Short mmCIF file of C-alpha atoms and ligand atoms in Angstrom, two decimals:
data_model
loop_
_atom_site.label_atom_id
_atom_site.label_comp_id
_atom_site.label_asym_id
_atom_site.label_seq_id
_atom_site.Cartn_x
_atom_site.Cartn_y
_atom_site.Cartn_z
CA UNK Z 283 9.24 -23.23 5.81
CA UNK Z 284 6.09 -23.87 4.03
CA UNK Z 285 4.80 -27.27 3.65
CA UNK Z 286 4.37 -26.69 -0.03
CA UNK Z 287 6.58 -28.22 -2.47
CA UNK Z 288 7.70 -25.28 -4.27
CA UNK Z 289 11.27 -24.08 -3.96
CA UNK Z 290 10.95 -21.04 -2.36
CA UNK Z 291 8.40 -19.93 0.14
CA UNK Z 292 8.71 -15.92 -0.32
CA UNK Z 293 10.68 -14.32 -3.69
CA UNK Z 294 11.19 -10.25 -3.27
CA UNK Z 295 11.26 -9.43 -6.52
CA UNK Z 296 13.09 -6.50 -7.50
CA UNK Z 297 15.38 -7.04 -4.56
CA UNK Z 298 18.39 -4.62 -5.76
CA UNK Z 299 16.02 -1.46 -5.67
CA UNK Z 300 15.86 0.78 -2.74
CA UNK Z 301 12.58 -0.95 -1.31
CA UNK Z 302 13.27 -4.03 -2.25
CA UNK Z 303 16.60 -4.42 -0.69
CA UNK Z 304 14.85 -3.36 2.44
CA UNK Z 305 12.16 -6.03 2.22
CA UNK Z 306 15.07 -8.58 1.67
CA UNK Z 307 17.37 -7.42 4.72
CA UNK Z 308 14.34 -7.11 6.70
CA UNK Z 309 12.75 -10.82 6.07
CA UNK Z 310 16.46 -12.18 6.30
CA UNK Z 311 16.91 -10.52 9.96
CA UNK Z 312 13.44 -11.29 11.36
CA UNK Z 313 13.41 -15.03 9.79
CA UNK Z 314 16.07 -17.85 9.64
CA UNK Z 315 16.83 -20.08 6.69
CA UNK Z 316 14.59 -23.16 8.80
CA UNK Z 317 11.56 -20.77 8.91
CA UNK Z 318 11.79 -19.15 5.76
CA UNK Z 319 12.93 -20.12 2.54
CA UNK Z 320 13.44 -16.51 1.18
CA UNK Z 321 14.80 -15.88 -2.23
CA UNK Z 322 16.11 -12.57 -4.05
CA UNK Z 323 14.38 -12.15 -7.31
CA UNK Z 324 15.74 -9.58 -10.57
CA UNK Z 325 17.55 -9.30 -14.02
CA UNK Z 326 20.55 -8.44 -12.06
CA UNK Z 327 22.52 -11.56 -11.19
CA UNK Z 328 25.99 -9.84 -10.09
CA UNK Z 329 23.76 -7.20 -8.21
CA UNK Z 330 21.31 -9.72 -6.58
CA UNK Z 331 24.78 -11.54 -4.93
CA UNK Z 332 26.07 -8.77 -4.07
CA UNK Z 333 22.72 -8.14 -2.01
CA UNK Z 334 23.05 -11.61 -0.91
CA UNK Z 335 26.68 -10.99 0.12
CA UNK Z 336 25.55 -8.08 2.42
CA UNK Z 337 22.85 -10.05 3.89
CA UNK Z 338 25.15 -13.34 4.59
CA UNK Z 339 27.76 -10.61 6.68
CA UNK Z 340 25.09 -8.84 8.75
CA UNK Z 341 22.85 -12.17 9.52
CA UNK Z 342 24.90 -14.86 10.84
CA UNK Z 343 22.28 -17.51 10.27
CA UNK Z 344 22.03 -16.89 6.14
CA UNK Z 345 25.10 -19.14 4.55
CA UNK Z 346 23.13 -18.32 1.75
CA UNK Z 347 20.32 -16.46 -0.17
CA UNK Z 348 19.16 -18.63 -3.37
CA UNK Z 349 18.71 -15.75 -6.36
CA UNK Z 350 16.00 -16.17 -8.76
CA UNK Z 351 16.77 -14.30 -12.10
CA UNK Z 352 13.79 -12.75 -14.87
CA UNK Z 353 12.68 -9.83 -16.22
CA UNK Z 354 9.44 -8.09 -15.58
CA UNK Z 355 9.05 -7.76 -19.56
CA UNK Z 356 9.39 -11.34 -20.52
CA UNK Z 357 6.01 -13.30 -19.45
CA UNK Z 358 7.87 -17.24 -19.61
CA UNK Z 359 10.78 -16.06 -17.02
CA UNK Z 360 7.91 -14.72 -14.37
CA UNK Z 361 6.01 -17.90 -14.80
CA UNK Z 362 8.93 -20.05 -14.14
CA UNK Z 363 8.95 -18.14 -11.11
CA UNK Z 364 6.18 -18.11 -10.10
CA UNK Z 365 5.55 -21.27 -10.24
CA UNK Z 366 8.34 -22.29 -7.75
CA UNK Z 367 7.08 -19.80 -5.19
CA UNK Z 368 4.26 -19.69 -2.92
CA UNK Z 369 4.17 -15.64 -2.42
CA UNK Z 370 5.84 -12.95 -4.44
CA UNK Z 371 6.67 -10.04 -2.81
CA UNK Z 372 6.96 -7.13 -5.67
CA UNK Z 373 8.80 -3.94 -5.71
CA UNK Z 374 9.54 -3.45 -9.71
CA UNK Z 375 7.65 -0.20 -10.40
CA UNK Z 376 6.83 1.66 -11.91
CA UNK Z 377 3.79 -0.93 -11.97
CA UNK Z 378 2.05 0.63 -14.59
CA UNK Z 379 5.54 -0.46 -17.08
CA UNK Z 380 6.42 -3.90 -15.09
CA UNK Z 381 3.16 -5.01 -13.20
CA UNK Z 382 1.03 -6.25 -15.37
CA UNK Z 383 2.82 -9.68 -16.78
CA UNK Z 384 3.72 -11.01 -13.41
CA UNK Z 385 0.09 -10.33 -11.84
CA UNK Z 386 -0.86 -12.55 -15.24
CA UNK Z 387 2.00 -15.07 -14.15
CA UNK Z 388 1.16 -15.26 -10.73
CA UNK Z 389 -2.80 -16.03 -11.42
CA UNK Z 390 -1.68 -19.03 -14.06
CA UNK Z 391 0.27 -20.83 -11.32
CA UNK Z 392 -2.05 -20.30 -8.26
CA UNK Z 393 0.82 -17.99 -6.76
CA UNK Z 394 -0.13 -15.34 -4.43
CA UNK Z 395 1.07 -12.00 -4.85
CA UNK Z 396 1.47 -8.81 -2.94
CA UNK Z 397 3.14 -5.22 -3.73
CA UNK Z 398 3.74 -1.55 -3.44
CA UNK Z 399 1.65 0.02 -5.49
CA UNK Z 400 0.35 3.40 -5.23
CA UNK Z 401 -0.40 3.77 -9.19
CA UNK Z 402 -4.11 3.97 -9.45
CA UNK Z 403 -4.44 3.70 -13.21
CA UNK Z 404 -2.92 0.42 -13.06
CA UNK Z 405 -4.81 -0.89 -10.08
CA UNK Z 406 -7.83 -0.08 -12.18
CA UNK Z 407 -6.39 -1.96 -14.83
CA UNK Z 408 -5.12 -5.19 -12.67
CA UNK Z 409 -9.45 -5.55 -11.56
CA UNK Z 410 -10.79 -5.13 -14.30
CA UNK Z 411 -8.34 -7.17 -16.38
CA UNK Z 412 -7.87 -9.96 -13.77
CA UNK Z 413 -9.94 -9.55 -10.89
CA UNK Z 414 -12.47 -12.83 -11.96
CA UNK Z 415 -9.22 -14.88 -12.61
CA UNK Z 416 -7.16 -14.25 -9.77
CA UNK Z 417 -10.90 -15.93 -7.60
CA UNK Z 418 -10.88 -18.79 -9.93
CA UNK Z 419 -7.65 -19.33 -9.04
CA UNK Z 420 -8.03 -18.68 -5.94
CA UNK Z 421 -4.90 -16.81 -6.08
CA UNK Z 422 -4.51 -13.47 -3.94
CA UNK Z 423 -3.86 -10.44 -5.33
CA UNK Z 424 -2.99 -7.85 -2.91
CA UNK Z 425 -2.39 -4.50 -4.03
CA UNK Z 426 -0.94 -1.54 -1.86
CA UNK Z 427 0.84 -3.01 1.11
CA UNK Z 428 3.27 -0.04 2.02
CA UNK Z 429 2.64 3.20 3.72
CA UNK Z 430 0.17 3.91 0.62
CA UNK Z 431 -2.37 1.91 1.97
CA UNK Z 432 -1.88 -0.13 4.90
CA UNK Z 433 -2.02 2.11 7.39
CA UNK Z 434 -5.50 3.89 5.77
CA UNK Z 435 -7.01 0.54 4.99
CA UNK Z 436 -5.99 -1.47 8.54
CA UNK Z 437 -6.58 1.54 10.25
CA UNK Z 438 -9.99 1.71 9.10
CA UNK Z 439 -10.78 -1.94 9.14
CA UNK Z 440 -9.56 -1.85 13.05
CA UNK Z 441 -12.53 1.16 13.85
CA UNK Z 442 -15.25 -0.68 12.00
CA UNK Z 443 -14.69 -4.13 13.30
CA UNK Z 444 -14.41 -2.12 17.05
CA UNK Z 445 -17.81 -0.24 16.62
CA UNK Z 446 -19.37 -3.71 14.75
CA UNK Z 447 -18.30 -5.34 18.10
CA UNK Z 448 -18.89 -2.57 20.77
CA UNK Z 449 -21.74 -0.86 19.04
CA UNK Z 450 -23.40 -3.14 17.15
CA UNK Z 451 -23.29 -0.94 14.08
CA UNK Z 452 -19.99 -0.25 11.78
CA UNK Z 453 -19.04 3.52 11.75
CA UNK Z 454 -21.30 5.98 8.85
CA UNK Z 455 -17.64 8.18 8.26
CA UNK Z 456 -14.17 7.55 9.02
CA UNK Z 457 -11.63 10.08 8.80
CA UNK Z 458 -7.81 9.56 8.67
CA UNK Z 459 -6.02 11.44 9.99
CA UNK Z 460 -1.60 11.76 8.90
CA UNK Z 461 -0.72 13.06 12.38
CA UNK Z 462 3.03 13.10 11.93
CA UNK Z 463 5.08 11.67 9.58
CA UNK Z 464 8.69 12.23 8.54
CA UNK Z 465 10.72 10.32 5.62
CA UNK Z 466 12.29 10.02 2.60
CA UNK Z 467 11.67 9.62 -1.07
CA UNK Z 468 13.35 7.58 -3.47
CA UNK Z 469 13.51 8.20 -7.17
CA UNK Z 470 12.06 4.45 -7.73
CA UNK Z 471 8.59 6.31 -6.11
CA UNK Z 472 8.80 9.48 -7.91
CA UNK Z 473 8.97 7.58 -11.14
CA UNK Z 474 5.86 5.90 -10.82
CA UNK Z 475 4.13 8.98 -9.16
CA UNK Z 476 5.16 10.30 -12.54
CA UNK Z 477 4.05 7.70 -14.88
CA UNK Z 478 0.17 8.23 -13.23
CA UNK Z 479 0.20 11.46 -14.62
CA UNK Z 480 1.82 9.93 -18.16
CA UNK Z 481 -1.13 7.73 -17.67
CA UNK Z 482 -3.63 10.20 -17.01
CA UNK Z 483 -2.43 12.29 -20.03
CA UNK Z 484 -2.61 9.91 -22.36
CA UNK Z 485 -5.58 7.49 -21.24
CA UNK Z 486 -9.58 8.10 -20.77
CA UNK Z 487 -9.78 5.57 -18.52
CA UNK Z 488 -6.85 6.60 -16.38
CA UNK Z 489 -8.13 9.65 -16.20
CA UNK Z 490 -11.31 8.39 -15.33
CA UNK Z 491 -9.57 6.74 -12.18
CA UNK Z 492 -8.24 9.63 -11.11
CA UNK Z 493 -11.76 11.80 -11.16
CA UNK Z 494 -14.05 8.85 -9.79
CA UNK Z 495 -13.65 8.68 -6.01
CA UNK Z 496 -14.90 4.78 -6.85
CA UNK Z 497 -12.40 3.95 -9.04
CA UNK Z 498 -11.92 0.89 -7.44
CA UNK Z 499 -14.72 -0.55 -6.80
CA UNK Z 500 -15.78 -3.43 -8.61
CA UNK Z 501 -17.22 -2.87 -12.13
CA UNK Z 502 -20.73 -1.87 -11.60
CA UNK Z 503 -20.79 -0.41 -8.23
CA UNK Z 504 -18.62 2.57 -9.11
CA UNK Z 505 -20.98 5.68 -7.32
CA UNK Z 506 -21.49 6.41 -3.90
CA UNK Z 507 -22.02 9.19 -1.36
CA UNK Z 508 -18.14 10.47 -1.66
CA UNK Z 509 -17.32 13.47 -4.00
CA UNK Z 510 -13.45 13.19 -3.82
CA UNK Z 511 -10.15 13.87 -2.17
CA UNK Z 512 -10.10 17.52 -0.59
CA UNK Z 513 -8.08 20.36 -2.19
CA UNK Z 514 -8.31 22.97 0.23
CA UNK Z 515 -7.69 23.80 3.20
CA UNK Z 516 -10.38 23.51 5.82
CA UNK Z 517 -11.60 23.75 9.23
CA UNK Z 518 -12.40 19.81 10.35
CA UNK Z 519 -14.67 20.07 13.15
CA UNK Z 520 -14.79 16.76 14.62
CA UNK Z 521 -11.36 18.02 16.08
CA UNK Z 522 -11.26 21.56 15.43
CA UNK Z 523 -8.43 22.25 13.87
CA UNK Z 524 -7.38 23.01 10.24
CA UNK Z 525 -6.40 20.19 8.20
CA UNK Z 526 -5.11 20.27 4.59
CA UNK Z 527 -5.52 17.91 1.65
CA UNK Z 528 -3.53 14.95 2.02
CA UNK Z 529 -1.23 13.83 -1.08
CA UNK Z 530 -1.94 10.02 -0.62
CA UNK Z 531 -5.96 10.54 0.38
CA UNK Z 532 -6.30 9.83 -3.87
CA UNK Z 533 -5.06 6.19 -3.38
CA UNK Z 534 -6.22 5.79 0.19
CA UNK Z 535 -9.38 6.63 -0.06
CA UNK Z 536 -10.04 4.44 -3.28
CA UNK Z 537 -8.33 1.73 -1.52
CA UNK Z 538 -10.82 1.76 1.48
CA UNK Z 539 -13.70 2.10 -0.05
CA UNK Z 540 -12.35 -0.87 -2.34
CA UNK Z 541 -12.17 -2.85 1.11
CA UNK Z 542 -15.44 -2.22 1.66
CA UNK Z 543 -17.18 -3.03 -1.70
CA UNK Z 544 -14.92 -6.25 -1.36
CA UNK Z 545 -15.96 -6.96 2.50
CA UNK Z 546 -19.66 -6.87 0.99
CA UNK Z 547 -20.14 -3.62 2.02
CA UNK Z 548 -19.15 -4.34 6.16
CA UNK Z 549 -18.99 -0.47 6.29
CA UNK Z 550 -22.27 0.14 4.94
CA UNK Z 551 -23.15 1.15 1.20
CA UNK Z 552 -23.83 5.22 2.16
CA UNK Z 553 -19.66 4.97 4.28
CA UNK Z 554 -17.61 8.15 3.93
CA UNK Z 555 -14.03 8.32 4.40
CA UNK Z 556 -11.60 10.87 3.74
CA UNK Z 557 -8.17 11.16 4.40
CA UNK Z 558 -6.70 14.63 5.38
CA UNK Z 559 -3.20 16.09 7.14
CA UNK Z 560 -3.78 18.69 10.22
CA UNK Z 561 -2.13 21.56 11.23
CA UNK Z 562 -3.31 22.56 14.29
CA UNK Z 563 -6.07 24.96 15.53
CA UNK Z 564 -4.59 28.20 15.74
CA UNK Z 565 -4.56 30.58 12.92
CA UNK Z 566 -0.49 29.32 12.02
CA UNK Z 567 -2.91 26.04 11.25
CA UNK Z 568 -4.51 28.22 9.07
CA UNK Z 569 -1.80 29.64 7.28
CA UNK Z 570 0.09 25.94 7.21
CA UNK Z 571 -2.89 24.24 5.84
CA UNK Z 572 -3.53 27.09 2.82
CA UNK Z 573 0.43 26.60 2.34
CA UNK Z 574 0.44 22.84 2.55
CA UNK Z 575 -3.07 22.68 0.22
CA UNK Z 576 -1.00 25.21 -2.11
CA UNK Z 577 1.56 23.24 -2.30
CA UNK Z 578 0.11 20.23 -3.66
CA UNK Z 579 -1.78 22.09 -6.13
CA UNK Z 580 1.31 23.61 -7.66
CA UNK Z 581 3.14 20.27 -7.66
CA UNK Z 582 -0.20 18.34 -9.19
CA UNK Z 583 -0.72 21.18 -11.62
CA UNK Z 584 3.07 21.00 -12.80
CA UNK Z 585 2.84 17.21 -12.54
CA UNK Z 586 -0.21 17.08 -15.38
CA UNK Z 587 1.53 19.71 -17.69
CA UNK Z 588 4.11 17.13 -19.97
CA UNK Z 589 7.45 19.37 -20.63
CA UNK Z 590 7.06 20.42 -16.91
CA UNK Z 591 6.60 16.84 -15.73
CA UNK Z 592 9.86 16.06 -17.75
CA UNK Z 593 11.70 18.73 -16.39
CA UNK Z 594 10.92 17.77 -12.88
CA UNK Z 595 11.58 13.79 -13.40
CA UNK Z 596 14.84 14.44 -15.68
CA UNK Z 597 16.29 17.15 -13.74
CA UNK Z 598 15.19 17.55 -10.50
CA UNK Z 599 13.78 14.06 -9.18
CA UNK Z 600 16.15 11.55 -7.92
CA UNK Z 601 17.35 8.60 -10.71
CA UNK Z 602 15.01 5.14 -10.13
CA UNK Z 603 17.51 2.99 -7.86
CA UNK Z 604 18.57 6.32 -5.66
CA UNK Z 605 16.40 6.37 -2.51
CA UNK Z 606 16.52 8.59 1.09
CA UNK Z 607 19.49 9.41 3.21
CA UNK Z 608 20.74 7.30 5.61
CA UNK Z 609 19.62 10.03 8.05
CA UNK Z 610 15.98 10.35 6.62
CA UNK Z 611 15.35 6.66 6.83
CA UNK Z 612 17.30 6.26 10.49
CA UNK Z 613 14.94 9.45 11.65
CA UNK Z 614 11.92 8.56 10.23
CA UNK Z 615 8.32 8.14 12.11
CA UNK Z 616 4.78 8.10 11.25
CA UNK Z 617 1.72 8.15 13.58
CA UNK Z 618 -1.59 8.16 11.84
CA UNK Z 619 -4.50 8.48 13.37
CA UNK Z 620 -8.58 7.20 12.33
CA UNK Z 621 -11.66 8.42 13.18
CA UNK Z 622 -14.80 6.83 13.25
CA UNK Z 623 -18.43 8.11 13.91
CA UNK Z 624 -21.77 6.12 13.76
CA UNK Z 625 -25.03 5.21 15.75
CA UNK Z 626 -25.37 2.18 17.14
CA UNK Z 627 -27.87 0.21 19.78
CA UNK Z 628 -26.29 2.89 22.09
CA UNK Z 629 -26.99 5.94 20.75
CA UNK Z 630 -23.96 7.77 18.66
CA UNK Z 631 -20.13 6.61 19.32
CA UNK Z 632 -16.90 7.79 18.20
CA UNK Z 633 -14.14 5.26 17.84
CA UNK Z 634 -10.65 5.78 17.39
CA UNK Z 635 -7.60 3.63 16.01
CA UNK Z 636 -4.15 4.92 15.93
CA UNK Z 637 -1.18 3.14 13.26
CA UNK Z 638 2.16 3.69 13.79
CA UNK Z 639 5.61 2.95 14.09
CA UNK Z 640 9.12 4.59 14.47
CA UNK Z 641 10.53 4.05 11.06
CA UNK Z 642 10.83 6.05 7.78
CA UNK Z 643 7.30 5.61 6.70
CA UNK Z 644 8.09 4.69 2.77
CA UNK Z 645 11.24 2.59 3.27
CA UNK Z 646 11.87 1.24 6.68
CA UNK Z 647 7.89 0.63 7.55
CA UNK Z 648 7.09 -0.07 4.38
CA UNK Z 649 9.84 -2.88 3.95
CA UNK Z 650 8.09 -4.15 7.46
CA UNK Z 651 4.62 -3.92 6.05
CA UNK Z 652 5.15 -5.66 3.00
CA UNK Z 653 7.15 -8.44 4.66
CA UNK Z 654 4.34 -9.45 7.04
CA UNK Z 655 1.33 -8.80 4.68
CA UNK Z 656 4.02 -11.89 2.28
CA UNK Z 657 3.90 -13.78 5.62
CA UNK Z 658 0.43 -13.73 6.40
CA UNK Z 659 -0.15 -15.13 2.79
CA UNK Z 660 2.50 -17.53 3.26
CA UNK Z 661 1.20 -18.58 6.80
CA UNK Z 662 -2.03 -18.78 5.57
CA UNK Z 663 -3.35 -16.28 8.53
CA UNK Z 664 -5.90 -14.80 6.41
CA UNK Z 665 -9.64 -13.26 8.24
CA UNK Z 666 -11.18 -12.77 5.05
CA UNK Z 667 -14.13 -14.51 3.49
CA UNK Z 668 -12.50 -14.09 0.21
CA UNK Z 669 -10.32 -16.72 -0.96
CA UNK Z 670 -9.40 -15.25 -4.61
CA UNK Z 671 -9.09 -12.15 -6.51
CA UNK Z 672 -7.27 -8.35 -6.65
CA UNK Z 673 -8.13 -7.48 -3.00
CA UNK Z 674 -6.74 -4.91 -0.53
CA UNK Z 675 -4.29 -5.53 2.83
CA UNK Z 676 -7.72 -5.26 4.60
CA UNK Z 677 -10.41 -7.68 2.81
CA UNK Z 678 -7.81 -9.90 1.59
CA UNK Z 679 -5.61 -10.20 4.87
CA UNK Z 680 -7.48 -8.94 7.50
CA UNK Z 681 -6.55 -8.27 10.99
CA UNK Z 682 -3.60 -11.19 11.08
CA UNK Z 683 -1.46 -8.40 9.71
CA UNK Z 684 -2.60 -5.67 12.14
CA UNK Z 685 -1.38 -8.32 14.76
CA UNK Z 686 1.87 -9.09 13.21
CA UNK Z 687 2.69 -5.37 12.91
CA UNK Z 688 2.11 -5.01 16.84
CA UNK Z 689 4.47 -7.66 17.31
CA UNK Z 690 7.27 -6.37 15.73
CA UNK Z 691 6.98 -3.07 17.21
CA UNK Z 692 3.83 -1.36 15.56
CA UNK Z 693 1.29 0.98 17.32
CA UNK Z 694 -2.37 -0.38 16.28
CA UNK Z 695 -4.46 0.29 18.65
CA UNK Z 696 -8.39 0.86 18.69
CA UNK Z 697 -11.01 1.97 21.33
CA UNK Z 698 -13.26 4.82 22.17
CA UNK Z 699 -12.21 8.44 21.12
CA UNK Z 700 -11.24 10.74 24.05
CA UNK Z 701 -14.08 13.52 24.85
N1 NAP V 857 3.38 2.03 -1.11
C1 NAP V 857 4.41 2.68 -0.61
O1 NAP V 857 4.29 3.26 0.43
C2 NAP V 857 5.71 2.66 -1.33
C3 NAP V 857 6.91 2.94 -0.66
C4 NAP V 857 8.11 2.84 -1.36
C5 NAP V 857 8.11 2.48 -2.70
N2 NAP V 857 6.92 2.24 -3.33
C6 NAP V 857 6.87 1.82 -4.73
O2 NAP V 857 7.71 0.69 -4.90
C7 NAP V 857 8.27 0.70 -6.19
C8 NAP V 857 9.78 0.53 -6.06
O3 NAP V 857 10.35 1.69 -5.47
P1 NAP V 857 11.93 1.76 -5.29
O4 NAP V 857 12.25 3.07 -4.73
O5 NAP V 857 12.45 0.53 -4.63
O6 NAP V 857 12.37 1.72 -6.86
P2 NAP V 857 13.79 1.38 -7.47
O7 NAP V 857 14.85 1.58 -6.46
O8 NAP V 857 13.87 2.08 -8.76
O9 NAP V 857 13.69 -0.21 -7.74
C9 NAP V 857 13.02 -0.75 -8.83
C10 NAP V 857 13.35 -2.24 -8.96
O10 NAP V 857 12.73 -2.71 -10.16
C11 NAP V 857 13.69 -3.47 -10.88
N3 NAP V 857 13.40 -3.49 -12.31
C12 NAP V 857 13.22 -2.45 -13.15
N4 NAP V 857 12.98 -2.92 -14.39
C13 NAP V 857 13.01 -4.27 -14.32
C14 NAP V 857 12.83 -5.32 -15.26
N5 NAP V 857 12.58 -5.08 -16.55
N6 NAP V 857 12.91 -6.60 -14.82
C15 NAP V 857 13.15 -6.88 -13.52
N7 NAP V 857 13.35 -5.93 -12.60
C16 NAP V 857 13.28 -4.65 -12.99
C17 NAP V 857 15.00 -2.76 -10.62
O11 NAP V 857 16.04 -3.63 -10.97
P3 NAP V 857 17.52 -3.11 -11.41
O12 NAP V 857 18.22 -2.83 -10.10
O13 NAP V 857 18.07 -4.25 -12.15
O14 NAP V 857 17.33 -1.84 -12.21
C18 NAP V 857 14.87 -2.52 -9.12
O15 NAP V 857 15.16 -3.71 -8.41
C19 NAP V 857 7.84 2.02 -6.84
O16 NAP V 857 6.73 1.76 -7.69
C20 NAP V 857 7.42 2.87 -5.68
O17 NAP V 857 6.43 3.82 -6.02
C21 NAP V 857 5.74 2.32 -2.68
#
């Protein structure tokens, strides 16, 4: 337990959705009651016990889970809570509908904060709205703690602070690379991969977001050497082989180069980074990467045109609340894989981290991800010289949660590239 006097140390709120549930099942197994004083957060109180009721018959050492009832639209009920908790763990999304108020409630009680968000738009929204309050309050804000970004961002964050410490230099372009990855998708995620484009459709400055590679940088420092997320397919010739655009490079790659702005530019102001899927050298890579690249256009194209974007979410996408298949989520795996190159007191280097783990990357990882990035807040093992603000896993975390992933079972690993 925490040795602050607030009731609970970690609330997961939104603990009857499908990642939520996960988060709560996971930080009940790994924690007891002495070590953690976890509590399940929603508007839900018959579903939150009934979560509580599965938890208490597969953990022996939970008599009970304390529930903590509000609703993401009214402001006074997330305040309350907030104010008894030192972290909140988030999964209501869409966080473009939901996020806002409790980011708000979290900053007025010096509570720290961390979520799933992949929504763009709103991160945009959450700095620029509450970026210089969250450091006077010294209350952390951390955006993005699932498969969309941690992996990217701590990958990244473990080749630059190897070639800072080998090389002398931090790397000029990092590439990430989604080597294998298998998984489900729940209708909670396709919602809010939906609303971006409701966002975008509606909004200038969503819009914006989603054409500046920058985005996320801090007001003022929103240009650099990057033109954008790829969107075809393309020979990569620091491994030749094909490679095709990756879906998640659009939040990735904002998110890292957010890190660095954050870090005070660590990675240098002229840093590239891109984030790409490959498909092997031969010419099937070819033909897999203009399919894959394809693909995503067609979806992204439907995705931006309104009656087709309703069609898709109100017939074909899953209902918010429905998430993988058992199977999907007990098969799942991800390896992904980053690339560094720079020049440093030893002429040039190549550095290479690999992030992993065998779990369904968006549910079972994810969960994982989240509840260490809460307990590294909670635990106050932070290596980050910011003590405030909307930050990232890696400048507002740091490599404490690269090291709690490898204990529980994670690949993250870093050292020179092969060849
Ligand atoms: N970064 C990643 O890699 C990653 C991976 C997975 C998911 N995600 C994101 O995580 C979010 C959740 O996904 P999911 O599949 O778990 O969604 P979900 O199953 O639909 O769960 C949403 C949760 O929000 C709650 N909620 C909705 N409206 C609320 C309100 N007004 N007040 C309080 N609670 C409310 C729901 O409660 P009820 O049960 O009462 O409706 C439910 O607990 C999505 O934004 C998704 O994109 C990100």
């Amino acid at each position: 337990m925490s040795e602050s006097d607030r009731d609970h140390d970690i609330v997961v709120w939104g603990a009857t959705g499908v990642a939520g549930r996960l988060l709560a099942e996971y930080l009940a197994g790994q924690y007891t009651p002495d070590e953690l004083a976890l509590a399940l957060g929603g508007r839900d109180e018959e579903r939150l016990g009934s979560v509580g009721a599965d938890i208490r018959e597969t953990t022996d050492a939970w008599a009970e889970v304390p529930i903590v009832l509000g609703d993401a639209t009214d402001p006074e009920s997330l305040r309350a809570l907030a104010a008894e908790t030192d972290v909140v763990a988030t999964t209501v999304g869409p966080y473009t509908n939901y996020g806002s108020p409790l980011v708000e409630a979290c900053i007025e009680t010096g509570t720290d904060y961390c979520d799933l968000t992949g929504e763009i738009n709103w991160i945009r929204e959450v700095v620029d709205e509450y970026h210089n309050d969250a450091v006077a309050a010294e209350a952390r804000i951390i955006n993005s703690c699932g498969f969309d970004s941690v992996p990217a961002d701590m990958g990244t964050l473990l080749v630059q602070s190897y070639a800072a410490a080998e090389h002398g230099a931090p790397c000029e372009e990092v590439r990430i690379y989604v080597d294998d990855a298998s998984g489900g998708v729940s209708g909670g995620t396709l919602a809010s991969f939906a609303e971006l484009f409701e966002a975008a459709s509606e909004d200038p400055v969503a819009r914006e977001t989603l054409r500046n590679p920058y985005s996320l940088a801090p007001p003022g420092e929103r240009e650099g050497v990057d033109r954008g997320a790829r969107r075809l397919a393309r020979k990569d010739r620091w491994r030749s082989e094909w490679t095709a655009p990756s879906p998640m490079a659009a939040v990735n790659e904002r998110v890292v180069r957010r890190s660095n702005a954050l870090l005070d530019y660590r990675y240098g102001r002229e840093f590239r980074c891109s984030e790409v899927i490959p498909t092997g050298r031969s010419l099937g890579g070819a033909a897999s990467a203009s399919l894959v690249a394809g693909g995503i256009g067609l979806f992204t194209g439907a995705m931006s045109v309104s009656p087709l974007r309703s069609l898709l979410s109100d017939v074909v996408f899953p209902d918010p609340g429905e998430g993988p298949s058992e199977q999907q989520m007990e098969n799942g795996y991800f390896l992904v894989s980053v690339l560094g190159r720079g020049t440093g007191d030893d002429g040039e280097f190549t550095v290479q981290a690999e992030f992993g783990v065998d779990l369904d990357p968006g549910y079972g990882a994810t969960a994982r991800m989240l509840g260490e990035s809460a307990m590294c807040l909670l635990r106050d093992e932070i290596d980050s010289p910011l003590e405030g603000g909307v930050l990232t896993p890696a400048s507002g975390i740091g490599m404490p949660l690269a090291e709690r992933l490898r204990d529980i079972g994670f690949t993250a690993t870093v050292g020179e590239a092969d060849g």
